[in-house]
């Protein structure tokens, strides 16, 4: 496409490098900014640069933090005996929104994926093992809350093996039919897992 | 939602002010930028600020331009006797992509919309009337290429009345069934317009 100016072309190219935004959407966003107050564009740009350059990570759980320890790790009311292992910060937010978990987290920063060249060495696994081995941290249980994909399962399997030597309870979040889900339309694998992992009432 | 840091919260708020991007998508984009090289975020931010602060508009047709006149107005090969009136820059790009028009443009910057408080005074209408009245510009025809919405039709009607006094040919782009469109599924109004505005073969 022939853009009317170099500035538009540059902006469209930069915006369309973001995931899920194509050239057409990028052009729409660029033209939107041109119609709005210059201050809005400036504060958007500043917030992005500040985010990228000043964000720090919790030294204990690797979640995004404002200071050395994140808000969850520094909260004395959280149960330090349970660690929930997740892929990234978004998963922490998702689990926090359920209000069903009061323990601490450990953010791996990804999952093992040979296809994308991500091995255990690229993930925050050593620091997890150090946490559970640390006598100061009274860890009793590690919950693996990873996606139910091939990569997630591989990572869970790897962690389970690594954690075997410790005397910890290791669990994984339940696989089953989603709440509100129709039994008839649930795929066989999920349905099979929901039977194997059934909850016993009495 | 409780964001893990103030920086993330600011960035999410700023990004979600863009049209079509909600808080969830904004968070995804912010976390994407955190994973990428800091240079990418910097060049994105720079391109946005440069776009907003340095973009100028063609003094003749109000299209986005790199210099005083846009690339189309300064092109000697374009037919200066036909002016195509459009709502905004995106429409110029869309018509240019068809490669069916070799005249000049006039960008209104919007359409008359009493609901949004946009009257004729807010649009580039006076400069259009000045262009067609200017003896130096050999304008023969004005094509109104506005959306087939209530606002577009109102604006077209207004312009038609204003252009009546001049001795110009005033036309509008055809309304009819889209190419590839099934007659059966075309709405009545469109079908009716396609019959009224039929093309005579012989």
Tab-separated table of C-alpha atoms in Angstrom:
chain	number	residue	atom	x	y	z
A	1	UNK	CA	0.000	0.000	0.000
A	2	UNK	CA	1.204	3.539	-0.736
A	3	UNK	CA	0.956	5.519	2.460
A	4	UNK	CA	0.472	9.285	2.150
A	5	UNK	CA	3.517	10.060	4.296
A	6	UNK	CA	6.678	8.441	5.670
A	7	UNK	CA	5.552	9.165	9.223
A	8	UNK	CA	2.330	7.200	8.730
A	9	UNK	CA	4.267	4.367	7.112
A	10	UNK	CA	6.748	4.156	10.009
A	11	UNK	CA	3.996	4.232	12.620
A	12	UNK	CA	1.973	1.563	10.790
A	13	UNK	CA	5.030	-0.676	10.499
A	14	UNK	CA	5.864	-0.309	14.190
A	15	UNK	CA	2.278	-0.833	15.399
A	16	UNK	CA	1.742	-3.871	13.175
A	17	UNK	CA	4.708	-5.621	14.820
A	18	UNK	CA	2.471	-6.089	17.872
A	19	UNK	CA	0.728	-9.472	18.064
A	20	UNK	CA	-2.744	-9.660	16.539
A	21	UNK	CA	-2.531	-6.246	14.848
A	22	UNK	CA	-2.303	-6.220	11.050
A	23	UNK	CA	-1.488	-3.335	8.697
A	24	UNK	CA	-5.146	-2.303	8.390
A	25	UNK	CA	-5.760	-2.130	12.132
A	26	UNK	CA	-2.431	-0.345	12.582
A	27	UNK	CA	-3.478	2.305	10.065
A	28	UNK	CA	-6.796	2.732	11.870
A	29	UNK	CA	-4.987	3.227	15.190
A	30	UNK	CA	-2.487	5.682	13.670
A	31	UNK	CA	-5.251	7.777	12.109
A	32	UNK	CA	-7.132	7.681	15.408
A	33	UNK	CA	-4.124	9.119	17.233
A	34	UNK	CA	-3.838	11.883	14.621
A	35	UNK	CA	-7.403	12.958	15.379
A	36	UNK	CA	-6.898	13.005	19.143
A	37	UNK	CA	-5.054	15.401	21.385
A	38	UNK	CA	-1.236	15.278	21.035
A	39	UNK	CA	-1.032	14.742	24.817
A	40	UNK	CA	-2.739	11.370	24.518
A	41	UNK	CA	-0.116	10.073	22.083
A	42	UNK	CA	2.675	11.437	24.274
A	43	UNK	CA	1.369	9.758	27.431
A	44	UNK	CA	0.814	6.482	25.555
A	45	UNK	CA	4.403	6.563	24.260
A	46	UNK	CA	5.787	7.521	27.682
A	47	UNK	CA	3.875	4.762	29.470
A	48	UNK	CA	5.234	2.156	27.035
A	49	UNK	CA	8.852	3.286	27.418
A	50	UNK	CA	8.499	3.503	31.221
A	51	UNK	CA	6.938	0.033	31.293
A	52	UNK	CA	9.768	-1.480	29.278
A	53	UNK	CA	12.649	0.300	30.967
A	54	UNK	CA	11.561	0.432	34.608
A	55	UNK	CA	9.637	-2.785	35.171
A	56	UNK	CA	11.349	-5.076	37.622
A	57	UNK	CA	10.615	-8.633	38.623
A	58	UNK	CA	10.082	-10.133	42.064
A	59	UNK	CA	13.345	-11.754	43.190
A	60	UNK	CA	11.411	-14.598	44.784
A	61	UNK	CA	8.582	-15.537	42.374
A	62	UNK	CA	9.603	-13.664	39.144
A	63	UNK	CA	6.215	-11.962	38.910
A	64	UNK	CA	6.177	-8.339	37.732
A	65	UNK	CA	6.776	-6.084	40.723
A	66	UNK	CA	7.101	-2.455	41.718
A	67	UNK	CA	9.895	-3.208	44.186
A	68	UNK	CA	12.218	-6.095	45.068
A	69	UNK	CA	9.366	-8.332	46.272
A	70	UNK	CA	5.986	-8.364	44.496
A	71	UNK	CA	2.758	-7.462	46.277
A	72	UNK	CA	1.866	-11.119	46.764
A	73	UNK	CA	5.241	-12.295	48.116
A	74	UNK	CA	5.456	-9.356	50.527
A	75	UNK	CA	1.898	-9.914	51.820
A	76	UNK	CA	2.178	-11.509	55.288
A	77	UNK	CA	-1.392	-12.834	55.097
A	78	UNK	CA	-0.646	-15.148	52.175
A	79	UNK	CA	0.002	-18.799	52.936
A	80	UNK	CA	3.711	-19.344	52.228
A	81	UNK	CA	3.358	-23.133	52.475
A	82	UNK	CA	1.735	-23.484	49.040
A	83	UNK	CA	3.433	-22.446	45.806
A	84	UNK	CA	1.412	-22.295	42.603
A	85	UNK	CA	3.649	-22.687	39.525
A	86	UNK	CA	2.370	-20.770	36.466
A	87	UNK	CA	3.634	-19.938	32.979
A	88	UNK	CA	3.451	-16.146	33.088
A	89	UNK	CA	2.095	-13.041	34.802
A	90	UNK	CA	-1.242	-13.281	33.026
A	91	UNK	CA	-1.872	-16.622	34.723
A	92	UNK	CA	-1.180	-15.039	38.122
A	93	UNK	CA	-3.823	-12.385	37.364
A	94	UNK	CA	-6.284	-15.035	36.158
A	95	UNK	CA	-5.882	-17.153	39.315
A	96	UNK	CA	-6.006	-14.077	41.570
A	97	UNK	CA	-9.329	-13.136	39.948
A	98	UNK	CA	-10.835	-16.468	41.042
A	99	UNK	CA	-10.183	-15.544	44.720
A	100	UNK	CA	-9.741	-19.293	45.369
A	101	UNK	CA	-6.022	-19.311	46.098
A	102	UNK	CA	-4.202	-17.664	48.995
A	103	UNK	CA	-0.708	-19.095	48.580
A	104	UNK	CA	2.318	-17.759	46.740
A	105	UNK	CA	3.253	-18.079	43.068
A	106	UNK	CA	6.244	-19.009	40.977
A	107	UNK	CA	6.325	-17.637	37.429
A	108	UNK	CA	8.272	-19.926	35.065
A	109	UNK	CA	8.376	-17.386	32.225
A	110	UNK	CA	7.265	-19.949	29.642
A	111	UNK	CA	6.935	-23.687	29.107
A	112	UNK	CA	9.358	-26.275	27.749
A	113	UNK	CA	8.986	-26.217	23.967
A	114	UNK	CA	11.640	-27.910	21.829
A	115	UNK	CA	9.896	-26.519	18.708
A	116	UNK	CA	10.606	-22.962	19.852
A	117	UNK	CA	13.992	-23.855	21.309
A	118	UNK	CA	12.907	-23.344	24.929
A	119	UNK	CA	14.506	-25.896	27.253
A	120	UNK	CA	14.341	-26.139	31.062
A	121	UNK	CA	17.446	-23.901	31.249
A	122	UNK	CA	15.525	-20.917	29.823
A	123	UNK	CA	12.834	-21.132	32.518
A	124	UNK	CA	12.859	-20.131	36.198
A	125	UNK	CA	13.097	-23.747	37.348
A	126	UNK	CA	16.354	-23.633	39.316
A	127	UNK	CA	15.000	-20.842	41.488
A	128	UNK	CA	11.832	-22.900	42.126
A	129	UNK	CA	13.945	-25.871	43.260
A	130	UNK	CA	15.999	-23.534	45.451
A	131	UNK	CA	12.797	-22.162	47.010
A	132	UNK	CA	11.418	-25.578	47.932
A	133	UNK	CA	14.835	-26.714	49.226
A	134	UNK	CA	15.271	-23.546	51.307
A	135	UNK	CA	14.759	-24.361	54.975
A	136	UNK	CA	13.493	-20.789	55.605
A	137	UNK	CA	10.523	-21.239	53.292
A	138	UNK	CA	7.989	-23.617	54.840
A	139	UNK	CA	6.754	-25.102	51.560
A	140	UNK	CA	4.372	-28.053	51.923
A	141	UNK	CA	2.707	-28.250	48.528
A	142	UNK	CA	3.523	-27.258	44.940
A	143	UNK	CA	0.520	-26.841	42.605
A	144	UNK	CA	1.345	-27.047	38.911
A	145	UNK	CA	-1.117	-24.715	37.149
A	146	UNK	CA	0.066	-25.066	33.554
A	147	UNK	CA	-1.950	-25.131	30.342
A	148	UNK	CA	-3.412	-28.485	29.287
A	149	UNK	CA	-1.307	-28.506	26.115
A	150	UNK	CA	1.535	-30.752	25.011
A	151	UNK	CA	4.089	-28.156	26.179
A	152	UNK	CA	2.311	-27.583	29.485
A	153	UNK	CA	2.099	-31.304	30.193
A	154	UNK	CA	5.762	-31.810	29.265
A	155	UNK	CA	6.787	-29.041	31.659
A	156	UNK	CA	4.566	-30.458	34.419
A	157	UNK	CA	6.103	-33.907	33.920
A	158	UNK	CA	9.636	-32.472	34.062
A	159	UNK	CA	8.888	-30.503	37.244
A	160	UNK	CA	7.229	-33.512	38.850
A	161	UNK	CA	10.369	-35.581	38.275
A	162	UNK	CA	12.601	-32.816	39.642
A	163	UNK	CA	10.394	-32.407	42.726
A	164	UNK	CA	10.190	-36.142	43.432
A	165	UNK	CA	13.237	-36.166	45.690
A	166	UNK	CA	11.832	-33.490	47.969
A	167	UNK	CA	9.249	-34.570	50.524
A	168	UNK	CA	6.566	-32.272	49.059
A	169	UNK	CA	3.005	-32.766	47.967
A	170	UNK	CA	2.914	-32.031	44.216
A	171	UNK	CA	-0.467	-31.498	42.566
A	172	UNK	CA	-1.867	-30.217	39.297
A	173	UNK	CA	-5.051	-28.266	38.616
A	174	UNK	CA	-7.988	-30.503	37.651
A	175	UNK	CA	-8.796	-31.307	34.034
A	176	UNK	CA	-12.505	-31.814	33.403
A	177	UNK	CA	-15.577	-30.367	31.761
A	178	UNK	CA	-15.800	-26.563	32.103
A	179	UNK	CA	-18.493	-25.145	34.394
A	180	UNK	CA	-21.574	-24.559	32.218
A	181	UNK	CA	-20.176	-26.989	29.673
A	182	UNK	CA	-22.468	-29.498	28.026
A	183	UNK	CA	-21.414	-33.126	28.509
A	184	UNK	CA	-22.543	-33.994	24.998
A	185	UNK	CA	-20.213	-31.474	23.370
A	186	UNK	CA	-17.140	-32.169	25.516
A	187	UNK	CA	-14.330	-33.891	23.610
A	188	UNK	CA	-13.445	-37.484	24.529
A	189	UNK	CA	-10.053	-36.760	26.071
A	190	UNK	CA	-11.460	-34.124	28.428
A	191	UNK	CA	-14.412	-36.335	29.334
A	192	UNK	CA	-12.059	-39.274	29.963
A	193	UNK	CA	-9.888	-37.113	32.239
A	194	UNK	CA	-12.952	-35.876	34.111
A	195	UNK	CA	-13.929	-39.463	34.903
A	196	UNK	CA	-10.423	-40.526	35.939
A	197	UNK	CA	-10.065	-37.416	38.133
A	198	UNK	CA	-13.607	-37.580	39.551
A	199	UNK	CA	-14.416	-36.027	42.904
A	200	UNK	CA	-15.666	-38.491	45.496
A	201	UNK	CA	-18.608	-37.111	47.518
A	202	UNK	CA	-18.856	-39.868	50.124
B	1	UNK	CA	-8.316	-6.097	38.189
B	2	UNK	CA	-5.291	-5.809	40.458
B	3	UNK	CA	-2.250	-5.294	38.272
B	4	UNK	CA	1.094	-6.449	39.637
B	5	UNK	CA	2.707	-3.039	39.165
B	6	UNK	CA	1.798	0.617	38.618
B	7	UNK	CA	3.774	0.641	35.355
B	8	UNK	CA	1.690	-2.192	33.923
B	9	UNK	CA	-1.511	-0.485	35.084
B	10	UNK	CA	-0.564	2.821	33.426
B	11	UNK	CA	0.421	1.125	30.183
B	12	UNK	CA	-2.779	-0.957	30.109
B	13	UNK	CA	-4.910	2.141	30.730
B	14	UNK	CA	-3.167	4.094	27.969
B	15	UNK	CA	-3.272	1.258	25.424
B	16	UNK	CA	-6.938	0.487	26.124
B	17	UNK	CA	-7.886	4.068	25.210
B	18	UNK	CA	-7.225	3.095	21.581
B	19	UNK	CA	-10.335	2.092	19.631
B	20	UNK	CA	-11.143	-1.607	19.582
B	21	UNK	CA	-8.613	-2.531	22.286
B	22	UNK	CA	-9.999	-3.609	25.659
B	23	UNK	CA	-8.176	-4.105	28.966
B	24	UNK	CA	-7.438	-7.767	28.226
B	25	UNK	CA	-5.880	-7.101	24.815
B	26	UNK	CA	-3.990	-4.139	26.271
B	27	UNK	CA	-2.485	-6.381	28.954
B	28	UNK	CA	-1.494	-8.925	26.308
B	29	UNK	CA	0.247	-6.195	24.276
B	30	UNK	CA	2.000	-4.769	27.358
B	31	UNK	CA	3.305	-8.204	28.388
B	32	UNK	CA	4.399	-8.826	24.798
B	33	UNK	CA	6.486	-5.643	24.830
B	34	UNK	CA	8.075	-6.706	28.125
B	35	UNK	CA	9.274	-9.926	26.512
B	36	UNK	CA	10.736	-8.207	23.454
B	37	UNK	CA	13.838	-6.109	23.006
B	38	UNK	CA	13.685	-2.668	24.670
B	39	UNK	CA	14.595	-1.114	21.312
B	40	UNK	CA	11.310	-2.258	19.791
B	41	UNK	CA	9.265	-0.439	22.431
B	42	UNK	CA	11.427	2.667	22.039
B	43	UNK	CA	11.005	2.796	18.266
B	44	UNK	CA	7.257	2.172	18.566
B	45	UNK	CA	6.932	5.052	21.053
B	46	UNK	CA	9.132	7.329	18.932
B	47	UNK	CA	7.198	6.621	15.747
B	48	UNK	CA	3.897	7.470	17.479
B	49	UNK	CA	5.171	10.768	18.870
B	50	UNK	CA	6.778	11.698	15.528
B	51	UNK	CA	3.553	10.825	13.719
B	52	UNK	CA	1.446	13.003	15.990
B	53	UNK	CA	3.813	15.966	16.215
B	54	UNK	CA	5.250	16.174	12.711
B	55	UNK	CA	2.434	15.090	10.414
B	56	UNK	CA	1.244	17.890	8.173
B	57	UNK	CA	-1.718	18.140	5.856
B	58	UNK	CA	-1.860	19.046	2.171
B	59	UNK	CA	-2.888	22.709	1.892
B	60	UNK	CA	-5.006	21.915	-1.137
B	61	UNK	CA	-6.823	18.626	-0.422
B	62	UNK	CA	-6.221	18.163	3.371
B	63	UNK	CA	-4.806	14.686	2.852
B	64	UNK	CA	-1.870	13.669	5.050
B	65	UNK	CA	1.335	14.889	3.425
B	66	UNK	CA	5.085	14.951	3.884
B	67	UNK	CA	5.365	18.489	2.527
B	68	UNK	CA	3.042	21.397	1.696
B	69	UNK	CA	1.335	19.535	-1.156
B	70	UNK	CA	0.567	15.810	-0.888
B	71	UNK	CA	1.975	13.287	-3.354
B	72	UNK	CA	-1.269	13.203	-5.324
B	73	UNK	CA	-1.798	16.968	-5.628
B	74	UNK	CA	1.828	17.531	-6.664
B	75	UNK	CA	1.691	14.773	-9.304
B	76	UNK	CA	1.458	16.452	-12.723
B	77	UNK	CA	0.085	13.299	-14.334
B	78	UNK	CA	-3.125	13.356	-12.266
B	79	UNK	CA	-6.239	14.776	-13.886
B	80	UNK	CA	-6.905	18.052	-12.082
B	81	UNK	CA	-10.339	18.403	-13.666
B	82	UNK	CA	-11.971	15.788	-11.392
B	83	UNK	CA	-12.126	16.095	-7.605
B	84	UNK	CA	-13.210	13.116	-5.541
B	85	UNK	CA	-14.629	14.199	-2.162
B	86	UNK	CA	-13.996	11.684	0.639
B	87	UNK	CA	-14.453	11.515	4.411
B	88	UNK	CA	-10.893	10.789	5.491
B	89	UNK	CA	-7.415	9.626	4.510
B	90	UNK	CA	-8.371	5.974	4.726
B	91	UNK	CA	-10.871	6.491	1.913
B	92	UNK	CA	-8.137	8.047	-0.255
B	93	UNK	CA	-6.017	4.914	0.283
B	94	UNK	CA	-8.989	2.642	-0.474
B	95	UNK	CA	-9.791	4.422	-3.753
B	96	UNK	CA	-6.101	4.602	-4.738
B	97	UNK	CA	-5.909	0.821	-4.266
B	98	UNK	CA	-8.638	0.311	-6.865
B	99	UNK	CA	-6.429	2.024	-9.516
B	100	UNK	CA	-9.677	3.253	-11.135
B	101	UNK	CA	-9.334	6.952	-10.399
B	102	UNK	CA	-6.714	9.362	-11.679
B	103	UNK	CA	-8.106	12.692	-10.474
B	104	UNK	CA	-7.465	14.668	-7.299
B	105	UNK	CA	-9.069	14.318	-3.869
B	106	UNK	CA	-10.613	16.528	-1.249
B	107	UNK	CA	-10.639	15.174	2.307
B	108	UNK	CA	-13.564	16.519	4.350
B	109	UNK	CA	-12.231	15.262	7.672
B	110	UNK	CA	-15.589	13.757	8.653
B	111	UNK	CA	-19.285	13.834	7.779
B	112	UNK	CA	-22.126	16.010	9.041
B	113	UNK	CA	-23.438	14.349	12.191
B	114	UNK	CA	-25.733	16.343	14.492
B	115	UNK	CA	-25.604	13.450	16.993
B	116	UNK	CA	-21.861	13.931	17.431
B	117	UNK	CA	-22.098	17.715	17.152
B	118	UNK	CA	-20.334	17.872	13.774
B	119	UNK	CA	-21.829	20.551	11.522
B	120	UNK	CA	-20.673	21.733	8.079
B	121	UNK	CA	-18.458	24.341	9.805
B	122	UNK	CA	-16.243	21.602	11.300
B	123	UNK	CA	-15.508	20.064	7.887
B	124	UNK	CA	-13.239	21.189	5.035
B	125	UNK	CA	-16.180	22.362	2.936
B	126	UNK	CA	-15.286	26.047	2.484
B	127	UNK	CA	-11.923	25.085	1.003
B	128	UNK	CA	-13.691	22.707	-1.403
B	129	UNK	CA	-16.003	25.496	-2.578
B	130	UNK	CA	-12.977	27.789	-2.933
B	131	UNK	CA	-11.216	25.143	-5.042
B	132	UNK	CA	-14.092	24.702	-7.469
B	133	UNK	CA	-14.588	28.494	-7.692
B	134	UNK	CA	-10.865	29.117	-8.299
B	135	UNK	CA	-10.303	30.002	-11.959
B	136	UNK	CA	-6.774	28.493	-11.796
B	137	UNK	CA	-8.115	25.023	-11.039
B	138	UNK	CA	-9.838	23.605	-14.135
B	139	UNK	CA	-12.445	21.555	-12.240
B	140	UNK	CA	-15.107	19.938	-14.409
B	141	UNK	CA	-16.557	17.256	-12.136
B	142	UNK	CA	-16.926	16.628	-8.401
B	143	UNK	CA	-17.466	13.007	-7.373
B	144	UNK	CA	-18.977	12.533	-3.909
B	145	UNK	CA	-17.500	9.292	-2.554
B	146	UNK	CA	-19.107	9.205	0.889
B	147	UNK	CA	-20.392	6.251	2.905
B	148	UNK	CA	-23.922	5.060	2.171
B	149	UNK	CA	-25.035	5.925	5.708
B	150	UNK	CA	-27.469	8.522	7.000
B	151	UNK	CA	-24.576	10.900	7.804
B	152	UNK	CA	-22.877	10.290	4.458
B	153	UNK	CA	-26.090	10.907	2.534
B	154	UNK	CA	-26.820	14.073	4.538
B	155	UNK	CA	-23.342	15.410	3.771
B	156	UNK	CA	-23.702	14.509	0.084
B	157	UNK	CA	-27.065	16.311	-0.039
B	158	UNK	CA	-25.587	19.391	1.622
B	159	UNK	CA	-22.617	19.491	-0.761
B	160	UNK	CA	-24.876	18.969	-3.771
B	161	UNK	CA	-26.938	22.000	-2.780
B	162	UNK	CA	-23.818	24.107	-2.221
B	163	UNK	CA	-22.366	23.051	-5.583
B	164	UNK	CA	-25.601	23.683	-7.491
B	165	UNK	CA	-24.720	27.289	-8.324
B	166	UNK	CA	-21.442	26.343	-9.949
B	167	UNK	CA	-21.575	24.981	-13.481
B	168	UNK	CA	-20.036	21.654	-12.479
B	169	UNK	CA	-20.971	18.060	-13.042
B	170	UNK	CA	-21.645	16.586	-9.572
B	171	UNK	CA	-21.830	12.799	-9.237
B	172	UNK	CA	-21.853	10.185	-6.493
B	173	UNK	CA	-20.359	6.702	-6.466
B	174	UNK	CA	-22.859	3.994	-7.464
B	175	UNK	CA	-24.933	2.127	-4.915
B	176	UNK	CA	-25.749	-1.423	-5.934
B	177	UNK	CA	-25.083	-5.065	-5.201
B	178	UNK	CA	-21.426	-5.763	-4.330
B	179	UNK	CA	-19.338	-7.703	-6.847
B	180	UNK	CA	-19.665	-11.380	-5.952
B	181	UNK	CA	-22.847	-10.586	-3.999
B	182	UNK	CA	-25.826	-12.864	-4.247
B	183	UNK	CA	-29.001	-11.132	-5.450
B	184	UNK	CA	-31.130	-13.223	-3.124
B	185	UNK	CA	-29.319	-12.032	-0.022
B	186	UNK	CA	-29.076	-8.348	-0.959
B	187	UNK	CA	-31.310	-6.105	1.180
B	188	UNK	CA	-34.283	-4.398	-0.456
B	189	UNK	CA	-32.957	-0.847	-0.277
B	190	UNK	CA	-29.679	-1.772	-1.989
B	191	UNK	CA	-31.478	-3.838	-4.613
B	192	UNK	CA	-33.904	-0.985	-5.256
B	193	UNK	CA	-31.016	1.457	-5.682
B	194	UNK	CA	-29.258	-0.949	-8.046
B	195	UNK	CA	-32.332	-0.992	-10.281
B	196	UNK	CA	-32.837	2.783	-10.231
B	197	UNK	CA	-29.137	3.342	-10.956
B	198	UNK	CA	-28.878	0.557	-13.577
B	199	UNK	CA	-26.215	0.695	-16.277
B	200	UNK	CA	-27.602	0.818	-19.812
B	201	UNK	CA	-25.657	-1.473	-22.193
B	202	UNK	CA	-27.220	-0.341	-25.488
